[in-house]
PDB file of C-alpha atoms and ligand atoms in Angstrom:
ATOM      1  CA  GLU A  11      -3.246 -23.585  -1.023  1.00 87.00           C
ATOM      2  CA  ALA A  12      -0.184 -24.704  -3.001  1.00 95.00           C
ATOM      3  CA  ILE A  13       0.671 -22.684  -6.104  1.00 97.00           C
ATOM      4  CA  ILE A  14       2.161 -25.824  -7.704  1.00 98.00           C
ATOM      5  CA  HIS A  15       0.975 -29.306  -6.794  1.00 98.00           C
ATOM      6  CA  PHE A  16       2.373 -32.508  -8.321  1.00 98.00           C
ATOM      7  CA  SER A  17       1.021 -35.849  -7.253  1.00 98.00           C
ATOM      8  CA  GLY A  18       2.402 -39.144  -8.584  1.00 98.00           C
ATOM      9  CA  VAL A  19       3.606 -37.549 -11.827  1.00 98.00           C
ATOM     10  CA  SER A  20       5.494 -39.734 -14.310  1.00 98.00           C
ATOM     11  CA  LEU A  21       6.589 -38.963 -17.859  1.00 98.00           C
ATOM     12  CA  CYS A  22       8.582 -41.092 -20.309  1.00 97.00           C
ATOM     13  CA  TYR A  23      10.184 -40.413 -23.663  1.00 95.00           C
ATOM     14  CA  GLY A  24       9.946 -43.840 -25.251  1.00 93.00           C
ATOM     15  CA  ASN A  25      11.705 -46.110 -22.780  1.00 92.00           C
ATOM     16  CA  GLN A  26      13.490 -43.210 -21.095  1.00 93.00           C
ATOM     17  CA  LYS A  27      11.892 -42.197 -17.773  1.00 94.00           C
ATOM     18  CA  ALA A  28      12.224 -38.428 -17.446  1.00 97.00           C
ATOM     19  CA  LEU A  29      10.069 -38.058 -14.309  1.00 98.00           C
ATOM     20  CA  SER A  30       9.161 -40.916 -12.038  1.00 97.00           C
ATOM     21  CA  ASP A  31       6.359 -40.645  -9.460  1.00 97.00           C
ATOM     22  CA  VAL A  32       7.048 -37.028  -8.528  1.00 98.00           C
ATOM     23  CA  SER A  33       4.922 -35.595  -5.715  1.00 98.00           C
ATOM     24  CA  LEU A  34       5.499 -32.169  -4.225  1.00 97.00           C
ATOM     25  CA  ASP A  35       3.877 -28.906  -3.199  1.00 97.00           C
ATOM     26  CA  ILE A  36       5.129 -25.367  -3.573  1.00 97.00           C
ATOM     27  CA  ALA A  37       3.533 -22.663  -1.442  1.00 97.00           C
ATOM     28  CA  PRO A  38       2.933 -19.145  -2.818  1.00 97.00           C
ATOM     29  CA  GLY A  39       5.732 -16.645  -2.204  1.00 97.00           C
ATOM     30  CA  GLN A  40       8.566 -19.181  -2.183  1.00 97.00           C
ATOM     31  CA  VAL A  41      11.788 -18.889  -4.147  1.00 98.00           C
ATOM     32  CA  ILE A  42      12.478 -22.416  -5.314  1.00 98.00           C
ATOM     33  CA  ALA A  43      15.795 -23.682  -6.621  1.00 97.00           C
ATOM     34  CA  LEU A  44      15.363 -26.720  -8.850  1.00 97.00           C
ATOM     35  CA  ILE A  45      18.712 -28.505  -8.964  1.00 96.00           C
ATOM     36  CA  GLY A  46      20.166 -31.789 -10.166  1.00 96.00           C
ATOM     37  CA  PRO A  47      22.607 -33.093 -12.776  1.00 95.00           C
ATOM     38  CA  ASN A  48      21.978 -32.899 -16.519  1.00 94.00           C
ATOM     39  CA  GLY A  49      19.267 -35.317 -17.504  1.00 95.00           C
ATOM     40  CA  ALA A  50      17.689 -35.269 -14.021  1.00 97.00           C
ATOM     41  CA  GLY A  51      14.316 -34.082 -15.324  1.00 97.00           C
ATOM     42  CA  LYS A  52      14.420 -30.345 -14.550  1.00 96.00           C
ATOM     43  CA  SER A  53      13.366 -29.222 -18.038  1.00 95.00           C
ATOM     44  CA  THR A  54      10.629 -31.810 -18.153  1.00 96.00           C
ATOM     45  CA  PHE A  55       9.293 -30.595 -14.790  1.00 97.00           C
ATOM     46  CA  VAL A  56       9.171 -27.008 -16.092  1.00 96.00           C
ATOM     47  CA  GLU A  57       7.676 -28.041 -19.437  1.00 95.00           C
ATOM     48  CA  ILE A  58       4.821 -29.780 -17.635  1.00 97.00           C
ATOM     49  CA  ILE A  59       4.036 -26.610 -15.677  1.00 96.00           C
ATOM     50  CA  MET A  60       4.103 -24.676 -18.955  1.00 94.00           C
ATOM     51  CA  GLY A  61       1.661 -27.124 -20.508  1.00 93.00           C
ATOM     52  CA  LEU A  62       4.175 -28.264 -23.123  1.00 93.00           C
ATOM     53  CA  LYS A  63       4.384 -31.870 -21.937  1.00 95.00           C
ATOM     54  CA  LYS A  64       1.603 -34.088 -20.608  1.00 96.00           C
ATOM     55  CA  PRO A  65       2.490 -36.662 -17.996  1.00 96.00           C
ATOM     56  CA  ALA A  66       1.294 -40.195 -18.592  1.00 92.00           C
ATOM     57  CA  GLN A  67       0.311 -40.469 -14.938  1.00 95.00           C
ATOM     58  CA  GLY A  68      -0.448 -38.214 -12.032  1.00 98.00           C
ATOM     59  CA  GLN A  69      -2.088 -34.926 -11.207  1.00 98.00           C
ATOM     60  CA  VAL A  70      -0.776 -31.412 -11.705  1.00 98.00           C
ATOM     61  CA  ARG A  71      -2.417 -28.293 -10.319  1.00 98.00           C
ATOM     62  CA  VAL A  72      -1.061 -24.794 -10.867  1.00 98.00           C
ATOM     63  CA  PHE A  73      -2.842 -21.951  -9.022  1.00 97.00           C
ATOM     64  CA  GLY A  74      -5.344 -24.623  -8.035  1.00 97.00           C
ATOM     65  CA  ILE A  75      -6.206 -25.317 -11.695  1.00 97.00           C
ATOM     66  CA  ASP A  76      -6.047 -28.904 -12.952  1.00 97.00           C
ATOM     67  CA  ILE A  77      -3.793 -28.122 -15.924  1.00 96.00           C
ATOM     68  CA  LEU A  78      -4.244 -31.521 -17.537  1.00 95.00           C
ATOM     69  CA  LYS A  79      -7.941 -30.695 -17.927  1.00 94.00           C
ATOM     70  CA  HIS A  80      -7.491 -26.958 -18.493  1.00 93.00           C
ATOM     71  CA  PRO A  81      -4.084 -26.564 -20.147  1.00 90.00           C
ATOM     72  CA  GLU A  82      -4.240 -22.832 -20.925  1.00 90.00           C
ATOM     73  CA  LYS A  83      -6.019 -20.886 -18.216  1.00 90.00           C
ATOM     74  CA  HIS A  84      -2.973 -20.692 -15.949  1.00 93.00           C
ATOM     75  CA  LEU A  85      -0.470 -19.612 -18.611  1.00 93.00           C
ATOM     76  CA  ARG A  86      -1.169 -15.875 -18.518  1.00 92.00           C
ATOM     77  CA  ARG A  87      -0.150 -15.867 -14.850  1.00 94.00           C
ATOM     78  CA  ILE A  88       3.292 -17.327 -15.641  1.00 96.00           C
ATOM     79  CA  GLY A  89       6.402 -15.429 -16.729  1.00 95.00           C
ATOM     80  CA  VAL A  90       9.242 -17.257 -18.444  1.00 92.00           C
ATOM     81  CA  GLN A  91      12.755 -16.163 -19.267  1.00 88.00           C
ATOM     82  CA  LEU A  92      14.065 -16.277 -22.831  1.00 76.00           C
ATOM     83  CA  GLN A  93      17.442 -17.838 -23.393  1.00 73.00           C
ATOM     84  CA  GLU A  94      19.987 -15.051 -23.681  1.00 69.00           C
ATOM     85  CA  THR A  95      21.777 -16.592 -26.652  1.00 69.00           C
ATOM     86  CA  LYS A  96      18.595 -16.667 -28.700  1.00 77.00           C
ATOM     87  CA  VAL A  97      17.656 -12.979 -28.935  1.00 83.00           C
ATOM     88  CA  PHE A  98      17.781 -11.017 -32.194  1.00 88.00           C
ATOM     89  CA  THR A  99      20.865  -8.867 -31.862  1.00 90.00           C
ATOM     90  CA  LYS A 100      19.538  -6.009 -33.998  1.00 95.00           C
ATOM     91  CA  LEU A 101      16.399  -5.475 -31.951  1.00 96.00           C
ATOM     92  CA  THR A 102      16.555  -3.127 -28.997  1.00 97.00           C
ATOM     93  CA  GLY A 103      15.319  -3.854 -25.517  1.00 96.00           C
ATOM     94  CA  ARG A 104      12.454  -1.468 -26.180  1.00 97.00           C
ATOM     95  CA  ASP A 105      11.514  -3.377 -29.374  1.00 97.00           C
ATOM     96  CA  TYR A 106      11.237  -6.573 -27.352  1.00 94.00           C
ATOM     97  CA  LEU A 107       9.290  -4.927 -24.535  1.00 96.00           C
ATOM     98  CA  GLU A 108       6.837  -3.376 -27.013  1.00 96.00           C
ATOM     99  CA  PHE A 109       6.383  -6.667 -28.816  1.00 94.00           C
ATOM    100  CA  PHE A 110       5.771  -8.655 -25.647  1.00 92.00           C
ATOM    101  CA  SER A 111       3.407  -6.034 -24.278  1.00 94.00           C
ATOM    102  CA  ARG A 112       1.200  -6.567 -27.349  1.00 93.00           C
ATOM    103  CA  LEU A 113       1.192 -10.327 -26.884  1.00 88.00           C
ATOM    104  CA  TYR A 114      -0.593 -10.218 -23.543  1.00 86.00           C
ATOM    105  CA  ARG A 115      -3.945  -8.773 -22.650  1.00 83.00           C
ATOM    106  CA  HIS A 116      -2.736  -7.365 -19.331  1.00 87.00           C
ATOM    107  CA  THR A 117       0.754  -5.967 -19.072  1.00 92.00           C
ATOM    108  CA  LEU A 118       2.700  -3.444 -17.071  1.00 93.00           C
ATOM    109  CA  PRO A 119       3.108  -0.264 -19.156  1.00 95.00           C
ATOM    110  CA  VAL A 120       6.462  -0.439 -20.993  1.00 97.00           C
ATOM    111  CA  GLU A 121       7.560   2.984 -19.719  1.00 97.00           C
ATOM    112  CA  ASP A 122       6.813   2.016 -16.124  1.00 96.00           C
ATOM    113  CA  LEU A 123       8.760  -1.206 -16.485  1.00 96.00           C
ATOM    114  CA  ILE A 124      11.762   0.624 -17.993  1.00 98.00           C
ATOM    115  CA  ARG A 125      11.770   3.057 -15.084  1.00 97.00           C
ATOM    116  CA  GLN A 126      11.070   0.467 -12.398  1.00 94.00           C
ATOM    117  CA  GLN A 127      13.869  -1.826 -13.643  1.00 94.00           C
ATOM    118  CA  ASP A 128      16.212   1.094 -14.358  1.00 95.00           C
ATOM    119  CA  LEU A 129      16.771   0.200 -18.027  1.00 97.00           C
ATOM    120  CA  GLN A 130      16.817   3.765 -19.458  1.00 98.00           C
ATOM    121  CA  GLU A 131      20.527   3.837 -20.196  1.00 98.00           C
ATOM    122  CA  PHE A 132      20.588   0.893 -22.633  1.00 98.00           C
ATOM    123  CA  VAL A 133      16.985   0.097 -23.584  1.00 98.00           C
ATOM    124  CA  ASP A 134      17.334   1.829 -26.993  1.00 98.00           C
ATOM    125  CA  LYS A 135      20.541   0.052 -27.993  1.00 98.00           C
ATOM    126  CA  PRO A 136      20.507  -3.085 -30.185  1.00 97.00           C
ATOM    127  CA  LEU A 137      20.881  -6.114 -27.942  1.00 94.00           C
ATOM    128  CA  GLY A 138      24.026  -7.077 -29.846  1.00 94.00           C
ATOM    129  CA  GLN A 139      25.679  -3.937 -28.476  1.00 96.00           C
ATOM    130  CA  VAL A 140      24.869  -4.124 -24.768  1.00 96.00           C
ATOM    131  CA  SER A 141      26.744  -6.011 -22.052  1.00 93.00           C
ATOM    132  CA  GLY A 142      25.740  -9.488 -20.929  1.00 90.00           C
ATOM    133  CA  GLY A 143      24.400  -8.115 -17.661  1.00 91.00           C
ATOM    134  CA  GLN A 144      22.320  -5.471 -19.457  1.00 94.00           C
ATOM    135  CA  LYS A 145      20.915  -8.031 -21.876  1.00 92.00           C
ATOM    136  CA  GLN A 146      19.970 -10.182 -18.919  1.00 91.00           C
ATOM    137  CA  ARG A 147      18.120  -7.262 -17.308  1.00 93.00           C
ATOM    138  CA  ILE A 148      16.054  -6.786 -20.472  1.00 94.00           C
ATOM    139  CA  ILE A 149      15.294 -10.500 -20.537  1.00 93.00           C
ATOM    140  CA  LEU A 150      14.210 -10.425 -16.900  1.00 93.00           C
ATOM    141  CA  ALA A 151      11.986  -7.407 -17.557  1.00 95.00           C
ATOM    142  CA  LEU A 152      10.341  -9.398 -20.381  1.00 94.00           C
ATOM    143  CA  ALA A 153       9.744 -12.270 -17.981  1.00 94.00           C
ATOM    144  CA  ILE A 154       7.637 -10.018 -15.728  1.00 96.00           C
ATOM    145  CA  ILE A 155       5.895  -7.826 -18.317  1.00 95.00           C
ATOM    146  CA  ASN A 156       2.602  -9.692 -17.813  1.00 94.00           C
ATOM    147  CA  ASP A 157       2.857  -9.123 -14.039  1.00 95.00           C
ATOM    148  CA  PRO A 158       2.948 -12.893 -13.460  1.00 96.00           C
ATOM    149  CA  ASP A 159       2.343 -14.603 -10.119  1.00 97.00           C
ATOM    150  CA  LEU A 160       4.827 -17.366 -10.970  1.00 98.00           C
ATOM    151  CA  ILE A 161       8.172 -16.654 -12.646  1.00 97.00           C
ATOM    152  CA  ILE A 162      10.291 -19.445 -14.126  1.00 96.00           C
ATOM    153  CA  LEU A 163      13.977 -18.859 -14.853  1.00 94.00           C
ATOM    154  CA  ASP A 164      16.308 -21.395 -16.460  1.00 90.00           C
ATOM    155  CA  GLU A 165      19.927 -20.991 -15.304  1.00 90.00           C
ATOM    156  CA  PRO A 166      19.471 -17.221 -15.078  1.00 91.00           C
ATOM    157  CA  THR A 167      23.032 -16.324 -14.090  1.00 89.00           C
ATOM    158  CA  ILE A 168      25.033 -18.592 -16.356  1.00 88.00           C
ATOM    159  CA  GLY A 169      27.893 -16.635 -17.901  1.00 86.00           C
ATOM    160  CA  LEU A 170      27.245 -13.441 -15.890  1.00 89.00           C
ATOM    161  CA  ASP A 171      30.035 -11.522 -14.173  1.00 91.00           C
ATOM    162  CA  PRO A 172      29.929 -11.120 -10.359  1.00 91.00           C
ATOM    163  CA  LEU A 173      28.334  -7.650 -10.502  1.00 91.00           C
ATOM    164  CA  ALA A 174      25.569  -8.794 -12.843  1.00 91.00           C
ATOM    165  CA  ARG A 175      24.924 -11.791 -10.606  1.00 92.00           C
ATOM    166  CA  ARG A 176      24.522  -9.483  -7.601  1.00 91.00           C
ATOM    167  CA  GLU A 177      22.073  -7.358  -9.573  1.00 90.00           C
ATOM    168  CA  PHE A 178      20.152 -10.475 -10.416  1.00 92.00           C
ATOM    169  CA  TRP A 179      19.994 -11.462  -6.737  1.00 93.00           C
ATOM    170  CA  SER A 180      18.500  -8.120  -5.787  1.00 92.00           C
ATOM    171  CA  PHE A 181      15.994  -8.403  -8.662  1.00 93.00           C
ATOM    172  CA  ILE A 182      14.849 -11.757  -7.229  1.00 94.00           C
ATOM    173  CA  ARG A 183      14.611 -10.434  -3.679  1.00 95.00           C
ATOM    174  CA  LYS A 184      12.504  -7.489  -4.816  1.00 94.00           C
ATOM    175  CA  LEU A 185      10.108  -9.794  -6.646  1.00 94.00           C
ATOM    176  CA  GLN A 186       9.885 -12.082  -3.656  1.00 95.00           C
ATOM    177  CA  SER A 187       9.080  -9.206  -1.334  1.00 96.00           C
ATOM    178  CA  SER A 188       6.282  -8.182  -3.682  1.00 94.00           C
ATOM    179  CA  GLY A 189       4.717 -11.619  -3.176  1.00 95.00           C
ATOM    180  CA  LYS A 190       5.747 -13.418  -6.376  1.00 97.00           C
ATOM    181  CA  THR A 191       6.672 -17.092  -6.516  1.00 98.00           C
ATOM    182  CA  LEU A 192       9.926 -17.841  -8.332  1.00 98.00           C
ATOM    183  CA  LEU A 193      11.262 -21.121  -9.632  1.00 97.00           C
ATOM    184  CA  PHE A 194      14.807 -21.227 -10.998  1.00 96.00           C
ATOM    185  CA  THR A 195      17.291 -23.856 -12.109  1.00 94.00           C
ATOM    186  CA  THR A 196      20.959 -23.413 -11.331  1.00 92.00           C
ATOM    187  CA  HIS A 197      24.245 -25.215 -10.893  1.00 90.00           C
ATOM    188  CA  TYR A 198      25.609 -22.636  -8.428  1.00 91.00           C
ATOM    189  CA  MET A 199      25.249 -23.669  -4.797  1.00 91.00           C
ATOM    190  CA  ASP A 200      26.090 -20.186  -3.501  1.00 91.00           C
ATOM    191  CA  GLU A 201      23.083 -18.925  -5.401  1.00 93.00           C
ATOM    192  CA  VAL A 202      20.870 -21.610  -3.917  1.00 95.00           C
ATOM    193  CA  GLN A 203      21.993 -20.576  -0.452  1.00 94.00           C
ATOM    194  CA  ALA A 204      21.633 -16.860  -1.107  1.00 93.00           C
ATOM    195  CA  LEU A 205      18.224 -16.902  -2.766  1.00 95.00           C
ATOM    196  CA  ALA A 206      16.204 -20.043  -2.280  1.00 97.00           C
ATOM    197  CA  SER A 207      13.643 -20.617   0.453  1.00 97.00           C
ATOM    198  CA  GLN A 208      12.979 -24.126  -0.869  1.00 97.00           C
ATOM    199  CA  VAL A 209      15.295 -26.477  -2.748  1.00 97.00           C
ATOM    200  CA  ILE A 210      14.093 -29.395  -4.835  1.00 97.00           C
ATOM    201  CA  VAL A 211      16.758 -31.876  -5.873  1.00 97.00           C
ATOM    202  CA  LEU A 212      15.992 -34.108  -8.828  1.00 97.00           C
ATOM    203  CA  SER A 213      18.055 -37.105  -9.842  1.00 97.00           C
ATOM    204  CA  ARG A 214      17.133 -39.591 -12.569  1.00 97.00           C
ATOM    205  CA  GLY A 215      13.587 -38.264 -12.599  1.00 98.00           C
ATOM    206  CA  LYS A 216      12.987 -38.590  -8.861  1.00 98.00           C
ATOM    207  CA  VAL A 217      12.789 -36.016  -6.091  1.00 97.00           C
ATOM    208  CA  VAL A 218      15.711 -37.046  -3.886  1.00 96.00           C
ATOM    209  CA  ALA A 219      15.515 -34.071  -1.517  1.00 96.00           C
ATOM    210  CA  ASN A 220      13.063 -31.240  -0.853  1.00 97.00           C
ATOM    211  CA  GLY A 221      13.617 -28.717   1.927  1.00 96.00           C
ATOM    212  CA  THR A 222      15.302 -25.500   2.985  1.00 95.00           C
ATOM    213  CA  PRO A 223      18.850 -24.783   1.738  1.00 94.00           C
ATOM    214  CA  GLU A 224      20.142 -25.505   5.268  1.00 92.00           C
ATOM    215  CA  GLN A 225      18.491 -28.917   5.287  1.00 91.00           C
ATOM    216  CA  ILE A 226      19.742 -29.758   1.795  1.00 89.00           C
ATOM    217  CA  ILE A 227      23.300 -28.613   2.306  1.00 79.00           C
ATOM    218  CA  ARG A 228      23.537 -30.573   5.565  1.00 75.00           C
ATOM    219  CA  LEU A 229      22.644 -33.705   3.606  1.00 63.00           C
ATOM    220  CA  HIS A 230      25.508 -33.255   1.134  1.00 58.00           C
TER     221      HIS A 230
HETATM  222  P1  ADP B 430      17.398 -31.828 -17.292  1.00 69.30           P
HETATM  223  O1  ADP B 430      16.622 -30.613 -17.655  1.00 69.30           O
HETATM  224  O2  ADP B 430      17.524 -32.020 -15.813  1.00 69.30           O
HETATM  225  O3  ADP B 430      18.716 -31.893 -17.993  1.00 69.30           O
HETATM  226  P2  ADP B 430      15.485 -33.265 -18.938  1.00 69.30           P
HETATM  227  O4  ADP B 430      14.123 -33.051 -18.369  1.00 69.30           O
HETATM  228  O5  ADP B 430      15.882 -32.462 -20.130  1.00 69.30           O
HETATM  229  O6  ADP B 430      16.554 -33.112 -17.765  1.00 69.30           O
HETATM  230  O7  ADP B 430      15.667 -34.781 -19.318  1.00 69.30           O
HETATM  231  C1  ADP B 430      15.293 -35.861 -18.479  1.00 69.30           C
HETATM  232  C2  ADP B 430      15.594 -37.163 -19.206  1.00 69.30           C
HETATM  233  O8  ADP B 430      14.749 -37.278 -20.333  1.00 69.30           O
HETATM  234  C3  ADP B 430      17.030 -37.253 -19.740  1.00 69.30           C
HETATM  235  O9  ADP B 430      17.421 -38.583 -19.666  1.00 69.30           O
HETATM  236  C4  ADP B 430      16.866 -36.801 -21.181  1.00 69.30           C
HETATM  237  O10 ADP B 430      17.874 -37.333 -21.999  1.00 69.30           O
HETATM  238  C5  ADP B 430      15.507 -37.347 -21.531  1.00 69.30           C
HETATM  239  N1  ADP B 430      14.821 -36.539 -22.553  1.00 69.30           N
HETATM  240  C6  ADP B 430      14.486 -35.244 -22.445  1.00 69.30           C
HETATM  241  N2  ADP B 430      13.844 -34.819 -23.543  1.00 69.30           N
HETATM  242  C7  ADP B 430      13.769 -35.887 -24.375  1.00 69.30           C
HETATM  243  C8  ADP B 430      13.194 -36.121 -25.655  1.00 69.30           C
HETATM  244  N3  ADP B 430      12.587 -35.139 -26.325  1.00 69.30           N
HETATM  245  N4  ADP B 430      13.305 -37.352 -26.172  1.00 69.30           N
HETATM  246  C9  ADP B 430      13.919 -38.345 -25.508  1.00 69.30           C
HETATM  247  N5  ADP B 430      14.467 -38.213 -24.285  1.00 69.30           N
HETATM  248  C10 ADP B 430      14.385 -37.003 -23.709  1.00 69.30           C
HETATM  249  P1  ADP B 431      18.749 -29.180 -20.575  1.00 69.30           P
HETATM  250  O1  ADP B 431      19.887 -29.771 -19.793  1.00 69.30           O
HETATM  251  O2  ADP B 431      18.752 -27.683 -20.632  1.00 69.30           O
HETATM  252  O3  ADP B 431      17.435 -29.780 -20.207  1.00 69.30           O
HETATM  253  P2  ADP B 431      19.012 -31.065 -22.679  1.00 69.30           P
HETATM  254  O4  ADP B 431      20.320 -31.164 -23.367  1.00 69.30           O
HETATM  255  O5  ADP B 431      18.612 -32.069 -21.646  1.00 69.30           O
HETATM  256  O6  ADP B 431      18.976 -29.585 -22.085  1.00 69.30           O
HETATM  257  O7  ADP B 431      17.833 -31.006 -23.743  1.00 69.30           O
HETATM  258  C1  ADP B 431      17.850 -30.113 -24.831  1.00 69.30           C
HETATM  259  C2  ADP B 431      16.713 -30.510 -25.769  1.00 69.30           C
HETATM  260  O8  ADP B 431      16.937 -31.822 -26.306  1.00 69.30           O
HETATM  261  C3  ADP B 431      15.359 -30.570 -25.092  1.00 69.30           C
HETATM  262  O9  ADP B 431      14.365 -30.058 -25.962  1.00 69.30           O
HETATM  263  C4  ADP B 431      15.118 -32.028 -24.809  1.00 69.30           C
HETATM  264  O10 ADP B 431      13.722 -32.316 -24.832  1.00 69.30           O
HETATM  265  C5  ADP B 431      15.863 -32.688 -25.966  1.00 69.30           C
HETATM  266  N1  ADP B 431      16.466 -33.970 -25.553  1.00 69.30           N
HETATM  267  C6  ADP B 431      17.169 -34.207 -24.431  1.00 69.30           C
HETATM  268  N2  ADP B 431      17.565 -35.482 -24.356  1.00 69.30           N
HETATM  269  C7  ADP B 431      17.100 -36.090 -25.477  1.00 69.30           C
HETATM  270  C8  ADP B 431      17.164 -37.412 -25.984  1.00 69.30           C
HETATM  271  N3  ADP B 431      17.794 -38.398 -25.333  1.00 69.30           N
HETATM  272  N4  ADP B 431      16.586 -37.653 -27.167  1.00 69.30           N
HETATM  273  C9  ADP B 431      15.942 -36.684 -27.820  1.00 69.30           C
HETATM  274  N5  ADP B 431      15.836 -35.416 -27.404  1.00 69.30           N
HETATM  275  C10 ADP B 431      16.404 -35.122 -26.236  1.00 69.30           C
END
């Protein structure tokens, strides 16, 4: 069964159509790149999955749950990335991990996560004093602290240097091989090609392409 199912989903802000009759299925274990120009509807798509926006029309199921009827049950199985620019610079990575671990009922033990993600070297430094790549690794650890089945990442490699981007790619591949489903937005086509098993292209609120990276890149 699909992990995400949209059927005839439309959402407007006033007169502005943000999503228009979107239908698609995402199978478990996929790495999905959600791409499209600014204003295409990517954020709105993600916000619907997170239960933050309700479509005027259509059906949405996540993990088989009708989230328009049951808007909260699925949330504990989702991990979401914080925006890097919005962290408190005086808090350490460990502070954040401890805080998030108390938010959820079921979490990976903080020490295990630090070891597993190899964060020991910088986890006790204030986030204002670590490199961009290190900060990103803390943020990614936070996104998986609840051991989610579905992980949503918004432009995860923006502003990262080439080494940090490579580290991110291996983080994604490890999660995929452990059976997680990942959905990420990006503007980098090399990243789409390197990571994605499925690409969804949105434009003006419509799905204009949905397939493997090979299929999508052939179209362009
Ligand atoms: P993307 O994430 O691809 O940039 P969005 O989902 O943010 O696209 O936006 C889709 C469309 O909806 C755009 O035209 C955007 O301007 C509009 N939009 C998004 N949020 C709002 C809002 N809160 N009020 C009015 N229009 C909005
Ligand atoms: P992104 O490209 O990351 O989606 P946007 O610039 O589209 O970022 O949106 C940033 C925020 O502004 C979002 O919360 C969105 O809902 C809101 N927003 C976007 N477009 C409009 C709009 N035309 N009117 C009001 N709010 C908007």
